[in-house]
Short mmCIF file of N, CA and C in Angstrom, two decimals:
data_model
loop_
_atom_site.label_atom_id
_atom_site.label_comp_id
_atom_site.label_asym_id
_atom_site.label_seq_id
_atom_site.Cartn_x
_atom_site.Cartn_y
_atom_site.Cartn_z
N MET A 1299 -121.28 -55.16 20.89
CA MET A 1299 -120.14 -55.98 20.49
C MET A 1299 -118.86 -55.22 20.80
N VAL A 1300 -117.87 -55.88 21.36
CA VAL A 1300 -116.61 -55.27 21.73
C VAL A 1300 -115.67 -55.29 20.54
N ASN A 1301 -115.03 -54.16 20.32
CA ASN A 1301 -114.06 -54.06 19.23
C ASN A 1301 -112.88 -54.96 19.57
N GLN A 1302 -112.60 -55.94 18.73
CA GLN A 1302 -111.54 -56.89 19.04
C GLN A 1302 -110.16 -56.23 19.06
N GLY A 1303 -109.98 -55.17 18.28
CA GLY A 1303 -108.70 -54.46 18.27
C GLY A 1303 -108.43 -53.86 19.64
N GLU A 1304 -109.45 -53.31 20.28
CA GLU A 1304 -109.27 -52.70 21.59
C GLU A 1304 -109.11 -53.76 22.67
N ALA A 1305 -109.87 -54.83 22.55
CA ALA A 1305 -109.82 -55.88 23.56
C ALA A 1305 -108.47 -56.57 23.58
N SER A 1306 -107.86 -56.70 22.43
CA SER A 1306 -106.59 -57.42 22.37
C SER A 1306 -105.39 -56.52 22.69
N MET A 1307 -105.64 -55.22 22.86
CA MET A 1307 -104.56 -54.29 23.19
C MET A 1307 -104.14 -54.45 24.64
N SER A 1308 -102.86 -54.56 24.86
CA SER A 1308 -102.37 -54.67 26.23
C SER A 1308 -102.31 -53.27 26.86
N ALA A 1309 -102.07 -53.25 28.16
CA ALA A 1309 -101.96 -51.97 28.87
C ALA A 1309 -100.79 -51.18 28.31
N GLU A 1310 -99.69 -51.86 27.99
CA GLU A 1310 -98.52 -51.17 27.42
C GLU A 1310 -98.84 -50.56 26.07
N GLN A 1311 -99.60 -51.28 25.26
CA GLN A 1311 -99.96 -50.77 23.94
C GLN A 1311 -100.86 -49.55 24.06
N ARG A 1312 -101.79 -49.59 25.03
CA ARG A 1312 -102.67 -48.43 25.24
C ARG A 1312 -101.85 -47.23 25.71
N LYS A 1313 -100.89 -47.47 26.61
CA LYS A 1313 -100.03 -46.38 27.08
C LYS A 1313 -99.22 -45.80 25.92
N ALA A 1314 -98.69 -46.66 25.06
CA ALA A 1314 -97.91 -46.21 23.91
C ALA A 1314 -98.79 -45.39 22.97
N GLN A 1315 -100.03 -45.85 22.77
CA GLN A 1315 -100.96 -45.13 21.90
C GLN A 1315 -101.29 -43.76 22.50
N GLN A 1316 -101.50 -43.70 23.81
CA GLN A 1316 -101.78 -42.43 24.48
C GLN A 1316 -100.58 -41.50 24.38
N ALA A 1317 -99.38 -42.05 24.59
CA ALA A 1317 -98.16 -41.24 24.51
C ALA A 1317 -97.98 -40.69 23.10
N ASP A 1318 -98.29 -41.52 22.11
CA ASP A 1318 -98.18 -41.08 20.72
C ASP A 1318 -99.18 -39.96 20.43
N ALA A 1319 -100.40 -40.12 20.92
CA ALA A 1319 -101.42 -39.09 20.72
C ALA A 1319 -101.01 -37.79 21.41
N GLU A 1320 -100.45 -37.89 22.62
CA GLU A 1320 -100.01 -36.70 23.35
C GLU A 1320 -98.87 -36.01 22.62
N LYS A 1321 -97.95 -36.81 22.08
CA LYS A 1321 -96.82 -36.26 21.34
C LYS A 1321 -97.31 -35.51 20.09
N LYS A 1322 -98.25 -36.09 19.39
CA LYS A 1322 -98.81 -35.43 18.20
C LYS A 1322 -99.50 -34.12 18.58
N LYS A 1323 -100.21 -34.15 19.69
CA LYS A 1323 -100.90 -32.94 20.17
C LYS A 1323 -99.88 -31.85 20.49
N GLN A 1324 -98.79 -32.21 21.18
CA GLN A 1324 -97.75 -31.23 21.51
C GLN A 1324 -97.09 -30.69 20.25
N GLU A 1325 -96.85 -31.54 19.28
CA GLU A 1325 -96.24 -31.10 18.02
C GLU A 1325 -97.15 -30.11 17.29
N GLU A 1326 -98.46 -30.39 17.31
CA GLU A 1326 -99.41 -29.48 16.68
C GLU A 1326 -99.42 -28.13 17.40
N GLN A 1327 -99.37 -28.16 18.73
CA GLN A 1327 -99.33 -26.92 19.50
C GLN A 1327 -98.05 -26.15 19.20
N GLN A 1328 -96.96 -26.87 19.07
CA GLN A 1328 -95.68 -26.22 18.77
C GLN A 1328 -95.71 -25.58 17.38
N ARG A 1329 -96.28 -26.29 16.41
CA ARG A 1329 -96.39 -25.71 15.05
C ARG A 1329 -97.28 -24.47 15.07
N ALA A 1330 -98.37 -24.52 15.81
CA ALA A 1330 -99.26 -23.37 15.91
C ALA A 1330 -98.54 -22.19 16.56
N GLU A 1331 -97.73 -22.46 17.60
CA GLU A 1331 -96.98 -21.40 18.27
C GLU A 1331 -95.94 -20.81 17.31
N GLU A 1332 -95.27 -21.64 16.56
CA GLU A 1332 -94.28 -21.16 15.59
C GLU A 1332 -94.95 -20.29 14.52
N LYS A 1333 -96.13 -20.72 14.08
CA LYS A 1333 -96.87 -19.92 13.09
C LYS A 1333 -97.24 -18.55 13.66
N ARG A 1334 -97.67 -18.56 14.93
CA ARG A 1334 -98.04 -17.31 15.58
C ARG A 1334 -96.82 -16.39 15.68
N LYS A 1335 -95.67 -16.96 16.09
CA LYS A 1335 -94.46 -16.15 16.20
C LYS A 1335 -94.02 -15.62 14.84
N ASP A 1336 -94.12 -16.45 13.81
CA ASP A 1336 -93.75 -16.00 12.46
C ASP A 1336 -94.64 -14.84 12.01
N ARG A 1337 -95.92 -14.97 12.29
CA ARG A 1337 -96.87 -13.91 11.91
C ARG A 1337 -96.54 -12.62 12.66
N ALA A 1338 -96.24 -12.75 13.96
CA ALA A 1338 -95.90 -11.58 14.77
C ALA A 1338 -94.61 -10.94 14.25
N LEU A 1339 -93.65 -11.76 13.87
CA LEU A 1339 -92.38 -11.25 13.34
C LEU A 1339 -92.62 -10.46 12.05
N LEU A 1340 -93.40 -11.02 11.17
CA LEU A 1340 -93.68 -10.34 9.90
C LEU A 1340 -94.53 -9.08 10.10
N ASP A 1341 -95.39 -9.10 11.12
CA ASP A 1341 -96.22 -7.93 11.40
C ASP A 1341 -95.42 -6.81 12.08
N SER A 1342 -94.35 -7.20 12.79
CA SER A 1342 -93.56 -6.22 13.56
C SER A 1342 -92.50 -5.50 12.74
N PHE A 1343 -91.97 -6.15 11.73
CA PHE A 1343 -90.86 -5.59 10.96
C PHE A 1343 -91.14 -5.67 9.47
N THR A 1344 -90.65 -4.66 8.75
CA THR A 1344 -90.82 -4.69 7.29
C THR A 1344 -89.53 -5.05 6.58
N ASN A 1345 -88.39 -4.89 7.28
CA ASN A 1345 -87.11 -5.28 6.68
C ASN A 1345 -86.10 -5.59 7.78
N GLU A 1346 -84.94 -6.12 7.35
CA GLU A 1346 -83.91 -6.53 8.30
C GLU A 1346 -83.35 -5.34 9.07
N LYS A 1347 -83.30 -4.19 8.43
CA LYS A 1347 -82.74 -3.00 9.07
C LYS A 1347 -83.53 -2.63 10.33
N GLU A 1348 -84.84 -2.80 10.29
CA GLU A 1348 -85.67 -2.49 11.45
C GLU A 1348 -85.33 -3.42 12.62
N ILE A 1349 -85.02 -4.67 12.32
CA ILE A 1349 -84.62 -5.61 13.36
C ILE A 1349 -83.30 -5.15 13.98
N ASP A 1350 -82.36 -4.72 13.13
CA ASP A 1350 -81.08 -4.24 13.63
C ASP A 1350 -81.24 -3.00 14.50
N LEU A 1351 -82.14 -2.11 14.11
CA LEU A 1351 -82.39 -0.91 14.90
C LEU A 1351 -82.99 -1.25 16.27
N LYS A 1352 -83.93 -2.18 16.28
CA LYS A 1352 -84.55 -2.61 17.54
C LYS A 1352 -83.50 -3.25 18.44
N ARG A 1353 -82.63 -4.06 17.85
CA ARG A 1353 -81.55 -4.68 18.62
C ARG A 1353 -80.67 -3.60 19.24
N ALA A 1354 -80.30 -2.61 18.44
CA ALA A 1354 -79.43 -1.53 18.92
C ALA A 1354 -80.07 -0.78 20.08
N ARG A 1355 -81.37 -0.51 19.99
CA ARG A 1355 -82.08 0.19 21.08
C ARG A 1355 -82.10 -0.66 22.35
N ASP A 1356 -82.41 -1.93 22.20
CA ASP A 1356 -82.47 -2.81 23.38
C ASP A 1356 -81.11 -2.93 24.05
N ILE A 1357 -80.08 -3.09 23.25
CA ILE A 1357 -78.73 -3.24 23.80
C ILE A 1357 -78.25 -1.93 24.41
N GLN A 1358 -78.62 -0.82 23.79
CA GLN A 1358 -78.23 0.48 24.34
C GLN A 1358 -78.79 0.66 25.75
N GLN A 1359 -80.02 0.22 25.96
CA GLN A 1359 -80.63 0.32 27.30
C GLN A 1359 -79.82 -0.48 28.32
N ILE A 1360 -79.39 -1.65 27.92
CA ILE A 1360 -78.60 -2.49 28.83
C ILE A 1360 -77.25 -1.82 29.10
N GLU A 1361 -76.64 -1.26 28.05
CA GLU A 1361 -75.34 -0.60 28.21
C GLU A 1361 -75.44 0.63 29.11
N VAL A 1362 -76.53 1.36 29.04
CA VAL A 1362 -76.74 2.51 29.92
C VAL A 1362 -76.79 2.02 31.37
N ASN A 1363 -77.48 0.92 31.59
CA ASN A 1363 -77.57 0.33 32.92
C ASN A 1363 -76.18 -0.08 33.41
N ILE A 1364 -75.40 -0.71 32.55
CA ILE A 1364 -74.04 -1.12 32.92
C ILE A 1364 -73.20 0.10 33.28
N ALA A 1365 -73.29 1.15 32.48
CA ALA A 1365 -72.50 2.36 32.74
C ALA A 1365 -72.85 2.96 34.10
N ALA A 1366 -74.13 2.98 34.43
CA ALA A 1366 -74.56 3.52 35.72
C ALA A 1366 -74.00 2.65 36.86
N GLN A 1367 -74.03 1.36 36.67
CA GLN A 1367 -73.52 0.47 37.70
C GLN A 1367 -72.00 0.58 37.83
N GLN A 1368 -71.32 0.77 36.71
CA GLN A 1368 -69.86 0.95 36.77
C GLN A 1368 -69.51 2.23 37.54
N SER A 1369 -70.32 3.25 37.37
CA SER A 1369 -70.13 4.48 38.12
C SER A 1369 -70.30 4.21 39.62
N GLN A 1370 -71.30 3.40 39.95
CA GLN A 1370 -71.51 3.02 41.35
C GLN A 1370 -70.31 2.24 41.89
N VAL A 1371 -69.77 1.35 41.06
CA VAL A 1371 -68.60 0.56 41.47
C VAL A 1371 -67.45 1.48 41.81
N LYS A 1372 -67.23 2.48 40.95
CA LYS A 1372 -66.13 3.43 41.19
C LYS A 1372 -66.32 4.15 42.52
N SER A 1373 -67.52 4.65 42.75
CA SER A 1373 -67.82 5.37 43.97
C SER A 1373 -67.68 4.46 45.20
N MET A 1374 -68.21 3.26 45.10
CA MET A 1374 -68.13 2.32 46.22
C MET A 1374 -66.68 1.92 46.49
N THR A 1375 -65.89 1.76 45.44
CA THR A 1375 -64.49 1.39 45.60
C THR A 1375 -63.73 2.50 46.32
N GLU A 1376 -64.05 3.75 45.99
CA GLU A 1376 -63.40 4.88 46.67
C GLU A 1376 -63.76 4.89 48.16
N ARG A 1377 -65.04 4.66 48.46
CA ARG A 1377 -65.46 4.63 49.87
C ARG A 1377 -64.80 3.46 50.60
N GLN A 1378 -64.70 2.33 49.91
CA GLN A 1378 -64.08 1.17 50.53
C GLN A 1378 -62.59 1.42 50.79
N THR A 1379 -61.95 2.11 49.88
CA THR A 1379 -60.53 2.46 50.06
C THR A 1379 -60.35 3.34 51.29
N GLU A 1380 -61.27 4.30 51.47
CA GLU A 1380 -61.22 5.16 52.65
C GLU A 1380 -61.42 4.35 53.93
N THR A 1381 -62.36 3.43 53.89
CA THR A 1381 -62.62 2.58 55.06
C THR A 1381 -61.40 1.70 55.34
N ARG A 1382 -60.81 1.17 54.30
CA ARG A 1382 -59.61 0.33 54.47
C ARG A 1382 -58.47 1.14 55.09
N ALA A 1383 -58.34 2.40 54.67
CA ALA A 1383 -57.29 3.26 55.22
C ALA A 1383 -57.51 3.48 56.72
N LYS A 1384 -58.77 3.65 57.13
CA LYS A 1384 -59.07 3.82 58.55
C LYS A 1384 -58.73 2.54 59.33
N ILE A 1385 -59.03 1.40 58.77
CA ILE A 1385 -58.71 0.12 59.42
C ILE A 1385 -57.20 -0.03 59.54
N ASP A 1386 -56.49 0.27 58.45
CA ASP A 1386 -55.02 0.16 58.47
C ASP A 1386 -54.40 1.12 59.48
N ALA A 1387 -54.97 2.33 59.59
CA ALA A 1387 -54.45 3.30 60.55
C ALA A 1387 -54.63 2.78 61.97
N ALA A 1388 -55.77 2.18 62.26
CA ALA A 1388 -56.02 1.63 63.60
C ALA A 1388 -55.03 0.51 63.89
N LYS A 1389 -54.79 -0.34 62.92
CA LYS A 1389 -53.84 -1.45 63.11
C LYS A 1389 -52.42 -0.92 63.30
N LYS A 1390 -52.07 0.13 62.56
CA LYS A 1390 -50.73 0.72 62.64
C LYS A 1390 -50.48 1.28 64.04
N ASP A 1391 -51.53 1.85 64.62
CA ASP A 1391 -51.42 2.43 65.96
C ASP A 1391 -51.61 1.37 67.06
N ASN A 1392 -51.66 0.12 66.64
CA ASN A 1392 -51.87 -1.00 67.57
C ASN A 1392 -53.16 -0.87 68.37
N LYS A 1393 -54.17 -0.32 67.72
CA LYS A 1393 -55.48 -0.18 68.36
C LYS A 1393 -56.40 -1.24 67.73
N PRO A 1394 -57.38 -1.68 68.47
CA PRO A 1394 -58.32 -2.64 67.87
C PRO A 1394 -59.19 -1.93 66.82
N VAL A 1395 -59.48 -2.67 65.79
CA VAL A 1395 -60.34 -2.12 64.74
C VAL A 1395 -61.77 -2.09 65.27
N PRO A 1396 -62.40 -0.92 65.27
CA PRO A 1396 -63.79 -0.85 65.74
C PRO A 1396 -64.68 -1.82 64.95
N ALA A 1397 -65.54 -2.52 65.63
CA ALA A 1397 -66.42 -3.50 65.00
C ALA A 1397 -67.27 -2.86 63.90
N ALA A 1398 -67.77 -1.67 64.17
CA ALA A 1398 -68.61 -0.98 63.19
C ALA A 1398 -67.84 -0.70 61.90
N LEU A 1399 -66.56 -0.35 62.06
CA LEU A 1399 -65.72 -0.05 60.90
C LEU A 1399 -65.49 -1.33 60.08
N GLN A 1400 -65.22 -2.43 60.77
CA GLN A 1400 -65.01 -3.71 60.08
C GLN A 1400 -66.29 -4.16 59.39
N GLN A 1401 -67.42 -3.97 60.07
CA GLN A 1401 -68.70 -4.34 59.48
C GLN A 1401 -68.98 -3.51 58.23
N GLU A 1402 -68.66 -2.23 58.31
CA GLU A 1402 -68.85 -1.34 57.16
C GLU A 1402 -68.01 -1.84 55.98
N TYR A 1403 -66.77 -2.17 56.27
CA TYR A 1403 -65.87 -2.66 55.21
C TYR A 1403 -66.40 -3.97 54.61
N ASP A 1404 -66.85 -4.88 55.45
CA ASP A 1404 -67.38 -6.15 54.98
C ASP A 1404 -68.64 -5.96 54.13
N LYS A 1405 -69.48 -5.02 54.56
CA LYS A 1405 -70.70 -4.73 53.79
C LYS A 1405 -70.33 -4.12 52.43
N GLN A 1406 -69.36 -3.22 52.42
CA GLN A 1406 -68.92 -2.62 51.16
C GLN A 1406 -68.38 -3.70 50.21
N THR A 1407 -67.63 -4.63 50.77
CA THR A 1407 -67.07 -5.71 49.96
C THR A 1407 -68.20 -6.55 49.35
N ALA A 1408 -69.18 -6.89 50.17
CA ALA A 1408 -70.32 -7.68 49.70
C ALA A 1408 -71.13 -6.92 48.65
N ASP A 1409 -71.36 -5.63 48.90
CA ASP A 1409 -72.12 -4.82 47.95
C ASP A 1409 -71.39 -4.70 46.61
N LEU A 1410 -70.08 -4.53 46.69
CA LEU A 1410 -69.29 -4.45 45.45
C LEU A 1410 -69.38 -5.76 44.67
N ALA A 1411 -69.30 -6.87 45.36
CA ALA A 1411 -69.38 -8.18 44.70
C ALA A 1411 -70.74 -8.35 44.03
N LYS A 1412 -71.80 -7.95 44.71
CA LYS A 1412 -73.15 -8.04 44.13
C LYS A 1412 -73.26 -7.18 42.88
N LEU A 1413 -72.73 -5.98 42.98
CA LEU A 1413 -72.80 -5.05 41.85
C LEU A 1413 -72.01 -5.59 40.65
N GLN A 1414 -70.84 -6.12 40.92
CA GLN A 1414 -70.03 -6.66 39.83
C GLN A 1414 -70.68 -7.90 39.22
N GLU A 1415 -71.34 -8.68 40.05
CA GLU A 1415 -72.09 -9.84 39.55
C GLU A 1415 -73.24 -9.37 38.66
N HIS A 1416 -73.90 -8.31 39.08
CA HIS A 1416 -75.01 -7.77 38.29
C HIS A 1416 -74.50 -7.25 36.94
N ILE A 1417 -73.35 -6.60 36.95
CA ILE A 1417 -72.77 -6.10 35.69
C ILE A 1417 -72.44 -7.28 34.77
N ALA A 1418 -71.87 -8.33 35.34
CA ALA A 1418 -71.56 -9.53 34.54
C ALA A 1418 -72.83 -10.12 33.94
N GLN A 1419 -73.91 -10.13 34.73
CA GLN A 1419 -75.19 -10.64 34.24
C GLN A 1419 -75.72 -9.78 33.09
N LYS A 1420 -75.57 -8.47 33.21
CA LYS A 1420 -76.02 -7.58 32.15
C LYS A 1420 -75.20 -7.79 30.87
N ARG A 1421 -73.91 -8.05 31.02
CA ARG A 1421 -73.08 -8.32 29.84
C ARG A 1421 -73.52 -9.62 29.17
N LYS A 1422 -73.86 -10.60 30.00
CA LYS A 1422 -74.37 -11.87 29.47
C LYS A 1422 -75.69 -11.63 28.74
N GLU A 1423 -76.49 -10.74 29.29
CA GLU A 1423 -77.78 -10.40 28.68
C GLU A 1423 -77.57 -9.81 27.27
N ILE A 1424 -76.51 -9.03 27.11
CA ILE A 1424 -76.22 -8.46 25.79
C ILE A 1424 -75.92 -9.58 24.79
N VAL A 1425 -75.13 -10.54 25.22
CA VAL A 1425 -74.79 -11.68 24.35
C VAL A 1425 -76.07 -12.44 23.97
N GLU A 1426 -76.93 -12.65 24.96
CA GLU A 1426 -78.19 -13.36 24.72
C GLU A 1426 -79.10 -12.57 23.78
N LYS A 1427 -79.16 -11.25 23.97
CA LYS A 1427 -79.98 -10.41 23.09
C LYS A 1427 -79.48 -10.49 21.65
N ASN A 1428 -78.16 -10.43 21.49
CA ASN A 1428 -77.59 -10.53 20.14
C ASN A 1428 -77.96 -11.85 19.49
N ALA A 1429 -77.87 -12.94 20.24
CA ALA A 1429 -78.23 -14.25 19.70
C ALA A 1429 -79.73 -14.29 19.35
N GLU A 1430 -80.54 -13.71 20.21
CA GLU A 1430 -81.98 -13.68 19.98
C GLU A 1430 -82.30 -12.90 18.69
N TYR A 1431 -81.67 -11.74 18.54
CA TYR A 1431 -81.93 -10.93 17.35
C TYR A 1431 -81.32 -11.55 16.10
N ASP A 1432 -80.20 -12.26 16.23
CA ASP A 1432 -79.63 -12.96 15.07
C ASP A 1432 -80.61 -14.02 14.58
N ALA A 1433 -81.17 -14.79 15.51
CA ALA A 1433 -82.14 -15.82 15.16
C ALA A 1433 -83.40 -15.20 14.57
N MET A 1434 -83.84 -14.10 15.16
CA MET A 1434 -85.04 -13.41 14.67
C MET A 1434 -84.82 -12.91 13.24
N LYS A 1435 -83.65 -12.32 13.01
CA LYS A 1435 -83.34 -11.79 11.68
C LYS A 1435 -83.23 -12.92 10.66
N LYS A 1436 -82.59 -14.01 11.06
CA LYS A 1436 -82.46 -15.16 10.15
C LYS A 1436 -83.84 -15.69 9.78
N ARG A 1437 -84.71 -15.85 10.78
CA ARG A 1437 -86.06 -16.37 10.51
C ARG A 1437 -86.85 -15.39 9.65
N PHE A 1438 -86.70 -14.11 9.91
CA PHE A 1438 -87.38 -13.09 9.11
C PHE A 1438 -86.96 -13.21 7.64
N MET A 1439 -85.66 -13.35 7.44
CA MET A 1439 -85.15 -13.46 6.07
C MET A 1439 -85.65 -14.74 5.40
N GLU A 1440 -85.75 -15.83 6.17
CA GLU A 1440 -86.29 -17.07 5.61
C GLU A 1440 -87.74 -16.88 5.20
N LEU A 1441 -88.52 -16.24 6.06
CA LEU A 1441 -89.94 -16.03 5.77
C LEU A 1441 -90.13 -15.10 4.57
N LYS A 1442 -89.26 -14.12 4.44
CA LYS A 1442 -89.36 -13.17 3.33
C LYS A 1442 -88.72 -13.72 2.05
N GLY A 1443 -87.99 -14.82 2.19
CA GLY A 1443 -87.33 -15.40 1.03
C GLY A 1443 -86.07 -14.65 0.64
N THR A 1444 -85.48 -13.93 1.59
CA THR A 1444 -84.27 -13.16 1.29
C THR A 1444 -83.05 -13.76 1.97
N ALA A 1445 -83.21 -14.95 2.55
CA ALA A 1445 -82.09 -15.57 3.25
C ALA A 1445 -81.01 -15.94 2.24
N PRO A 1446 -79.75 -15.71 2.59
CA PRO A 1446 -78.68 -16.08 1.68
C PRO A 1446 -78.70 -17.59 1.47
N ALA A 1447 -78.39 -17.99 0.25
CA ALA A 1447 -78.38 -19.41 -0.07
C ALA A 1447 -77.28 -20.11 0.71
N ALA A 1448 -77.56 -21.31 1.13
CA ALA A 1448 -76.56 -22.08 1.87
C ALA A 1448 -75.43 -22.44 0.93
N ALA A 1449 -74.23 -22.47 1.45
CA ALA A 1449 -73.06 -22.81 0.63
C ALA A 1449 -73.19 -24.25 0.16
N PRO A 1450 -72.87 -24.51 -1.11
CA PRO A 1450 -72.98 -25.89 -1.60
C PRO A 1450 -71.98 -26.79 -0.86
N ALA A 1451 -72.38 -28.03 -0.67
CA ALA A 1451 -71.51 -28.98 0.04
C ALA A 1451 -70.27 -29.26 -0.79
N LYS A 1452 -69.13 -29.33 -0.11
CA LYS A 1452 -67.88 -29.62 -0.81
C LYS A 1452 -67.79 -31.11 -1.06
N LYS A 1453 -67.24 -31.43 -2.20
CA LYS A 1453 -67.08 -32.85 -2.54
C LYS A 1453 -65.71 -33.34 -2.20
#
């Protein structure tokens, strides 16, 4: 005997039912993932100070990288200035600028731009790390029950 509920279901209704089942499955997976992350957070840290220390270490590594790159920028800028002086000297003497010299200058310019872009990306990474650790710390405090109470709504 055919189930009349199934027989009377249209193709659209079956699709909607499948979509609903898929959505519920994804929500369950998301809840399980959140539980796993919460457990890992609680297993990794015993207090908020440890989260702050980990943040400081991670950011310090990025800052060391930025400092090294800034040193490279300084060195590359000095070399580029020397190359520019050679180009200017050739132009002053009404001589053609050697192609190799111009290519060197163009490469230095491109390399400097890449390096400065990388430094900007690392600075952005610091902002992202801070946001990540802020969220982690907030969730940790919620799980531990030490989160500051929300301000009462103003009337």
